[in-house]
Amino acid sequence: MVKKELYITVPSVFRCPISLDVMKSPVSLCTGVTYDRSSIQKWLESGHDTCPTTMQVLPSKDFIPNLTLHRLINLWIQSSTLRPGSNSPRLLPATPPAISEVQAKLLMEKVERESCDDSLSKVAEFVSCCEENRKFVARFDGFVEVIAGVLKRKCAEIKALETAVRILDLILSENGVTEGLNKLILKSNQESKFLSAIVLMLQHGSLNSKIKSVRVLDSLALDSESKRRISDSQDLISILLELLKTNNNGSLNDAVTSILTTISITRSIRSRLIENGIVEILSNSLTEKSLKLLATLSTCSEGRSAISSEPKCAAAIVEKLLKVSKRGTEDAVTVLWSTCCLNKEEKVKEAVVKGNGVTKILVIMQREGEGNVKMMCRDLVKALRAVCKDWCLGSYETKTTQIRPC
């Protein structure tokens, strides 16, 4: 007699929106959405500053345990467990896939053979369902070639390009996918077609597609050759800068700033960005990603001069000094050190001194810091104290001149 397996339907509220598994340690973000602790930590530690469900920019990345939901999940698990000695029930999938693995394989072959965009959309549904499906598609022989083919297709419609990027954004973390695509796209003689497709999506795609396109591009920039090929695309650099100027979405701006930092490996690309007003653009809305790019630009004399010449930049950096992560603070110190100590710009020193308590912060960082950061903090403290001394002396001389008898 064949034993029948018992399945249990899991309440959707018990599943993590990211992993789709039953939550072991539910925690809530400030947006009110609850996630499993391990899943949301991975999301935030990978550089995201948004709520995965609502895509709202998070004013705070703190989360609090959802103890009520935790108790409910534990009670549900206890009530769902069979008596001792019986087989444990199996959980039904969170969202049963619309297609099976066999069907997914057939669809991939159809996309490769006929350039069928409808089949590509079904593969995207399959991939977005769960992690196991993503691993299956990544292991599929020829997957990388199929997606590369779509992205390099000359007459591909925007919908097909968006679907291909959506799949890549979900699957690039799987073993071998990034390296394979890098070789097929950015190290072939057809990288211009791929970059043209990215430009097309950045111009006409949805906001979500633009964010995913830039992230995919950043992931594929694995080495200096790939970064150089991306930076050689004049159209791409122009559209990225235009997006930074005109767009107000934090996630897109962070993605664009990140890719610009990634490809700024040569003096020529840094000079091109500076000539196109990147320092002024970043100063208008300074973020942690912006600080990293400014730190990169400050390694060349043109960058230091542009930062020093931008009235708002130094004050904005000082304001951000303790409002970012340790890495962001170190980038801020690098920029200030480059302009105050290498270029010795007096107006920048004065702007920094006006920031209340900056010298004290730098003294603390000098004590607790290591290596280059410690050295830069020491140099900055000396430079800023000299400015303060000059100010005090100037103030004293002014007062004595005013009270001198005729």
PDB file of C-alpha atoms in Angstrom, residues 195-380:
ATOM      1  CA  LEU A 195      25.732  48.630 -24.258  1.00  0.00           C
ATOM      2  CA  SER A 196      23.290  50.060 -26.830  1.00  0.00           C
ATOM      3  CA  ALA A 197      20.572  47.846 -25.321  1.00  0.00           C
ATOM      4  CA  ILE A 198      21.406  49.185 -21.837  1.00  0.00           C
ATOM      5  CA  VAL A 199      21.241  52.778 -23.149  1.00  0.00           C
ATOM      6  CA  LEU A 200      17.852  52.027 -24.749  1.00  0.00           C
ATOM      7  CA  MET A 201      16.477  50.763 -21.435  1.00  0.00           C
ATOM      8  CA  LEU A 202      17.889  53.726 -19.536  1.00  0.00           C
ATOM      9  CA  GLN A 203      16.140  56.050 -21.973  1.00  0.00           C
ATOM     10  CA  HIS A 204      12.789  54.305 -22.414  1.00  0.00           C
ATOM     11  CA  GLY A 205      12.489  51.557 -19.784  1.00  0.00           C
ATOM     12  CA  SER A 206      10.519  51.640 -16.542  1.00  0.00           C
ATOM     13  CA  LEU A 207      12.163  52.922 -13.342  1.00  0.00           C
ATOM     14  CA  ASN A 208      12.565  49.356 -12.079  1.00  0.00           C
ATOM     15  CA  SER A 209      14.204  48.274 -15.352  1.00  0.00           C
ATOM     16  CA  LYS A 210      16.608  51.213 -15.238  1.00  0.00           C
ATOM     17  CA  ILE A 211      17.733  50.268 -11.716  1.00  0.00           C
ATOM     18  CA  LYS A 212      18.164  46.607 -12.673  1.00  0.00           C
ATOM     19  CA  SER A 213      20.033  47.501 -15.896  1.00  0.00           C
ATOM     20  CA  VAL A 214      22.593  49.623 -14.054  1.00  0.00           C
ATOM     21  CA  ARG A 215      23.059  46.966 -11.347  1.00  0.00           C
ATOM     22  CA  VAL A 216      23.599  44.256 -13.974  1.00  0.00           C
ATOM     23  CA  LEU A 217      26.135  46.462 -15.755  1.00  0.00           C
ATOM     24  CA  ASP A 218      27.963  47.077 -12.461  1.00  0.00           C
ATOM     25  CA  SER A 219      28.039  43.329 -11.712  1.00  0.00           C
ATOM     26  CA  LEU A 220      29.542  42.562 -15.127  1.00  0.00           C
ATOM     27  CA  ALA A 221      32.393  45.072 -14.680  1.00  0.00           C
ATOM     28  CA  LEU A 222      34.656  42.421 -13.195  1.00  0.00           C
ATOM     29  CA  ASP A 223      38.087  43.595 -14.342  1.00  0.00           C
ATOM     30  CA  SER A 224      39.932  46.572 -15.821  1.00  0.00           C
ATOM     31  CA  GLU A 225      39.251  45.508 -19.427  1.00  0.00           C
ATOM     32  CA  SER A 226      35.490  45.278 -18.819  1.00  0.00           C
ATOM     33  CA  LYS A 227      35.463  48.622 -17.004  1.00  0.00           C
ATOM     34  CA  ARG A 228      37.377  50.275 -19.836  1.00  0.00           C
ATOM     35  CA  ARG A 229      34.956  48.956 -22.459  1.00  0.00           C
ATOM     36  CA  ILE A 230      31.993  50.293 -20.497  1.00  0.00           C
ATOM     37  CA  SER A 231      33.636  53.695 -19.961  1.00  0.00           C
ATOM     38  CA  ASP A 232      34.451  53.952 -23.686  1.00  0.00           C
ATOM     39  CA  SER A 233      30.724  54.182 -24.484  1.00  0.00           C
ATOM     40  CA  GLN A 234      30.097  57.931 -24.839  1.00  0.00           C
ATOM     41  CA  ASP A 235      26.313  57.486 -25.079  1.00  0.00           C
ATOM     42  CA  LEU A 236      26.198  55.414 -21.898  1.00  0.00           C
ATOM     43  CA  ILE A 237      28.222  57.890 -19.817  1.00  0.00           C
ATOM     44  CA  SER A 238      26.066  60.781 -21.077  1.00  0.00           C
ATOM     45  CA  ILE A 239      22.780  59.065 -20.188  1.00  0.00           C
ATOM     46  CA  LEU A 240      24.093  58.040 -16.748  1.00  0.00           C
ATOM     47  CA  LEU A 241      25.063  61.644 -15.974  1.00  0.00           C
ATOM     48  CA  GLU A 242      21.712  62.890 -17.258  1.00  0.00           C
ATOM     49  CA  LEU A 243      19.904  60.443 -14.965  1.00  0.00           C
ATOM     50  CA  LEU A 244      21.867  61.757 -11.973  1.00  0.00           C
ATOM     51  CA  LYS A 245      20.921  65.332 -12.904  1.00  0.00           C
ATOM     52  CA  THR A 246      17.211  64.799 -13.494  1.00  0.00           C
ATOM     53  CA  ASN A 247      16.170  61.776 -11.434  1.00  0.00           C
ATOM     54  CA  ASN A 248      14.995  61.924  -7.810  1.00  0.00           C
ATOM     55  CA  ASN A 249      14.843  58.196  -7.056  1.00  0.00           C
ATOM     56  CA  GLY A 250      17.431  57.265  -4.409  1.00  0.00           C
ATOM     57  CA  SER A 251      17.858  53.649  -5.537  1.00  0.00           C
ATOM     58  CA  LEU A 252      18.514  54.623  -9.165  1.00  0.00           C
ATOM     59  CA  ASN A 253      20.901  57.420  -8.177  1.00  0.00           C
ATOM     60  CA  ASP A 254      22.837  55.053  -5.902  1.00  0.00           C
ATOM     61  CA  ALA A 255      23.063  52.453  -8.684  1.00  0.00           C
ATOM     62  CA  VAL A 256      24.299  55.070 -11.188  1.00  0.00           C
ATOM     63  CA  THR A 257      26.830  56.506  -8.713  1.00  0.00           C
ATOM     64  CA  SER A 258      28.082  52.989  -7.975  1.00  0.00           C
ATOM     65  CA  ILE A 259      28.727  52.098 -11.637  1.00  0.00           C
ATOM     66  CA  LEU A 260      30.464  55.455 -12.236  1.00  0.00           C
ATOM     67  CA  THR A 261      32.744  54.723  -9.263  1.00  0.00           C
ATOM     68  CA  THR A 262      33.424  51.211 -10.575  1.00  0.00           C
ATOM     69  CA  ILE A 263      34.520  52.380 -14.038  1.00  0.00           C
ATOM     70  CA  SER A 264      36.543  55.410 -12.841  1.00  0.00           C
ATOM     71  CA  ILE A 265      39.808  53.501 -12.960  1.00  0.00           C
ATOM     72  CA  THR A 266      41.691  55.774 -15.373  1.00  0.00           C
ATOM     73  CA  ARG A 267      42.488  59.467 -15.242  1.00  0.00           C
ATOM     74  CA  SER A 268      40.763  60.004 -18.598  1.00  0.00           C
ATOM     75  CA  ILE A 269      37.351  58.762 -17.404  1.00  0.00           C
ATOM     76  CA  ARG A 270      37.684  60.724 -14.154  1.00  0.00           C
ATOM     77  CA  SER A 271      38.540  63.851 -16.142  1.00  0.00           C
ATOM     78  CA  ARG A 272      35.550  63.284 -18.436  1.00  0.00           C
ATOM     79  CA  LEU A 273      33.188  63.028 -15.474  1.00  0.00           C
ATOM     80  CA  ILE A 274      34.653  66.172 -13.904  1.00  0.00           C
ATOM     81  CA  GLU A 275      34.340  68.116 -17.168  1.00  0.00           C
ATOM     82  CA  ASN A 276      30.665  67.127 -17.301  1.00  0.00           C
ATOM     83  CA  GLY A 277      29.975  68.634 -13.877  1.00  0.00           C
ATOM     84  CA  ILE A 278      29.810  65.466 -11.769  1.00  0.00           C
ATOM     85  CA  VAL A 279      31.019  67.251  -8.610  1.00  0.00           C
ATOM     86  CA  GLU A 280      28.208  69.811  -8.746  1.00  0.00           C
ATOM     87  CA  ILE A 281      25.643  67.067  -9.431  1.00  0.00           C
ATOM     88  CA  LEU A 282      26.812  65.004  -6.443  1.00  0.00           C
ATOM     89  CA  SER A 283      26.966  68.032  -4.137  1.00  0.00           C
ATOM     90  CA  ASN A 284      23.272  68.772  -4.702  1.00  0.00           C
ATOM     91  CA  SER A 285      22.281  65.514  -3.011  1.00  0.00           C
ATOM     92  CA  LEU A 286      25.185  63.908  -1.197  1.00  0.00           C
ATOM     93  CA  THR A 287      24.860  60.215  -0.252  1.00  0.00           C
ATOM     94  CA  GLU A 288      27.248  57.534   0.984  1.00  0.00           C
ATOM     95  CA  LYS A 289      27.724  56.310  -2.599  1.00  0.00           C
ATOM     96  CA  SER A 290      28.498  59.908  -3.645  1.00  0.00           C
ATOM     97  CA  LEU A 291      31.252  60.128  -1.026  1.00  0.00           C
ATOM     98  CA  LYS A 292      32.932  57.053  -2.492  1.00  0.00           C
ATOM     99  CA  LEU A 293      32.882  58.559  -5.989  1.00  0.00           C
ATOM    100  CA  LEU A 294      34.179  61.909  -4.691  1.00  0.00           C
ATOM    101  CA  ALA A 295      37.004  60.057  -2.888  1.00  0.00           C
ATOM    102  CA  THR A 296      37.904  58.410  -6.202  1.00  0.00           C
ATOM    103  CA  LEU A 297      37.802  61.742  -8.059  1.00  0.00           C
ATOM    104  CA  SER A 298      39.967  63.415  -5.397  1.00  0.00           C
ATOM    105  CA  THR A 299      42.904  61.192  -6.383  1.00  0.00           C
ATOM    106  CA  CYS A 300      43.569  63.466  -9.391  1.00  0.00           C
ATOM    107  CA  SER A 301      44.364  67.203  -9.347  1.00  0.00           C
ATOM    108  CA  GLU A 302      41.360  68.075 -11.557  1.00  0.00           C
ATOM    109  CA  GLY A 303      39.071  66.345  -9.083  1.00  0.00           C
ATOM    110  CA  ARG A 304      40.541  68.167  -6.083  1.00  0.00           C
ATOM    111  CA  SER A 305      40.224  71.510  -7.881  1.00  0.00           C
ATOM    112  CA  ALA A 306      36.603  70.804  -8.878  1.00  0.00           C
ATOM    113  CA  ILE A 307      35.674  69.803  -5.302  1.00  0.00           C
ATOM    114  CA  SER A 308      37.387  72.912  -3.910  1.00  0.00           C
ATOM    115  CA  SER A 309      35.621  75.161  -6.431  1.00  0.00           C
ATOM    116  CA  GLU A 310      32.148  73.818  -5.641  1.00  0.00           C
ATOM    117  CA  PRO A 311      30.797  76.043  -2.807  1.00  0.00           C
ATOM    118  CA  LYS A 312      28.368  73.480  -1.367  1.00  0.00           C
ATOM    119  CA  CYS A 313      30.603  70.422  -1.509  1.00  0.00           C
ATOM    120  CA  ALA A 314      32.832  70.787   1.584  1.00  0.00           C
ATOM    121  CA  ALA A 315      29.937  71.856   3.833  1.00  0.00           C
ATOM    122  CA  ALA A 316      27.817  68.925   2.582  1.00  0.00           C
ATOM    123  CA  ILE A 317      30.652  66.464   3.291  1.00  0.00           C
ATOM    124  CA  VAL A 318      31.112  67.824   6.838  1.00  0.00           C
ATOM    125  CA  GLU A 319      27.382  67.478   7.458  1.00  0.00           C
ATOM    126  CA  LYS A 320      27.495  63.809   6.379  1.00  0.00           C
ATOM    127  CA  LEU A 321      30.632  62.950   8.361  1.00  0.00           C
ATOM    128  CA  LEU A 322      28.894  61.108  11.217  1.00  0.00           C
ATOM    129  CA  LYS A 323      25.670  60.213   9.410  1.00  0.00           C
ATOM    130  CA  VAL A 324      27.139  57.442   7.281  1.00  0.00           C
ATOM    131  CA  SER A 325      28.838  54.098   7.851  1.00  0.00           C
ATOM    132  CA  LYS A 326      32.483  53.726   8.861  1.00  0.00           C
ATOM    133  CA  ARG A 327      33.427  53.225   5.224  1.00  0.00           C
ATOM    134  CA  GLY A 328      31.498  56.371   4.245  1.00  0.00           C
ATOM    135  CA  THR A 329      33.178  58.391   7.003  1.00  0.00           C
ATOM    136  CA  GLU A 330      36.600  57.246   5.767  1.00  0.00           C
ATOM    137  CA  ASP A 331      35.689  58.334   2.216  1.00  0.00           C
ATOM    138  CA  ALA A 332      34.617  61.741   3.569  1.00  0.00           C
ATOM    139  CA  VAL A 333      37.947  62.113   5.415  1.00  0.00           C
ATOM    140  CA  THR A 334      39.814  61.174   2.220  1.00  0.00           C
ATOM    141  CA  VAL A 335      38.082  63.951   0.265  1.00  0.00           C
ATOM    142  CA  LEU A 336      38.675  66.559   2.989  1.00  0.00           C
ATOM    143  CA  TRP A 337      42.325  65.537   3.377  1.00  0.00           C
ATOM    144  CA  SER A 338      42.899  65.683  -0.399  1.00  0.00           C
ATOM    145  CA  THR A 339      41.514  69.229  -0.678  1.00  0.00           C
ATOM    146  CA  CYS A 340      42.785  70.657   2.631  1.00  0.00           C
ATOM    147  CA  CYS A 341      46.212  69.008   2.851  1.00  0.00           C
ATOM    148  CA  LEU A 342      47.254  68.142  -0.706  1.00  0.00           C
ATOM    149  CA  ASN A 343      45.733  71.154  -2.485  1.00  0.00           C
ATOM    150  CA  LYS A 344      45.880  73.312   0.665  1.00  0.00           C
ATOM    151  CA  GLU A 345      42.685  75.134  -0.272  1.00  0.00           C
ATOM    152  CA  GLU A 346      42.034  77.794   2.381  1.00  0.00           C
ATOM    153  CA  LYS A 347      38.339  78.230   1.550  1.00  0.00           C
ATOM    154  CA  VAL A 348      37.760  74.498   2.003  1.00  0.00           C
ATOM    155  CA  LYS A 349      39.565  74.575   5.374  1.00  0.00           C
ATOM    156  CA  GLU A 350      37.375  77.495   6.456  1.00  0.00           C
ATOM    157  CA  ALA A 351      34.208  75.649   5.379  1.00  0.00           C
ATOM    158  CA  VAL A 352      35.300  72.589   7.373  1.00  0.00           C
ATOM    159  CA  VAL A 353      36.168  74.625  10.480  1.00  0.00           C
ATOM    160  CA  LYS A 354      32.667  76.143  10.434  1.00  0.00           C
ATOM    161  CA  GLY A 355      31.256  72.657  11.012  1.00  0.00           C
ATOM    162  CA  ASN A 356      30.763  72.462  14.767  1.00  0.00           C
ATOM    163  CA  GLY A 357      32.858  69.793  16.459  1.00  0.00           C
ATOM    164  CA  VAL A 358      34.608  68.553  13.296  1.00  0.00           C
ATOM    165  CA  THR A 359      38.084  68.877  14.813  1.00  0.00           C
ATOM    166  CA  LYS A 360      37.020  66.847  17.865  1.00  0.00           C
ATOM    167  CA  ILE A 361      35.611  64.121  15.610  1.00  0.00           C
ATOM    168  CA  LEU A 362      38.884  63.987  13.671  1.00  0.00           C
ATOM    169  CA  VAL A 363      40.901  63.783  16.921  1.00  0.00           C
ATOM    170  CA  ILE A 364      38.823  60.778  18.017  1.00  0.00           C
ATOM    171  CA  MET A 365      39.232  59.145  14.597  1.00  0.00           C
ATOM    172  CA  GLN A 366      42.973  59.793  14.775  1.00  0.00           C
ATOM    173  CA  ARG A 367      43.143  57.892  18.071  1.00  0.00           C
ATOM    174  CA  GLU A 368      40.953  54.997  16.979  1.00  0.00           C
ATOM    175  CA  GLY A 369      41.829  54.851  13.276  1.00  0.00           C
ATOM    176  CA  GLU A 370      44.431  52.801  11.464  1.00  0.00           C
ATOM    177  CA  GLY A 371      46.861  53.267   8.590  1.00  0.00           C
ATOM    178  CA  ASN A 372      46.077  55.984   6.053  1.00  0.00           C
ATOM    179  CA  VAL A 373      42.900  57.138   7.818  1.00  0.00           C
ATOM    180  CA  LYS A 374      44.845  57.804  11.032  1.00  0.00           C
ATOM    181  CA  MET A 375      47.480  59.742   9.095  1.00  0.00           C
ATOM    182  CA  MET A 376      44.891  61.805   7.199  1.00  0.00           C
ATOM    183  CA  CYS A 377      43.024  62.696  10.413  1.00  0.00           C
ATOM    184  CA  ARG A 378      46.308  63.840  12.028  1.00  0.00           C
ATOM    185  CA  ASP A 379      47.145  66.051   9.034  1.00  0.00           C
ATOM    186  CA  LEU A 380      43.628  67.506   8.962  1.00  0.00           C
TER     187      LEU A 380
END
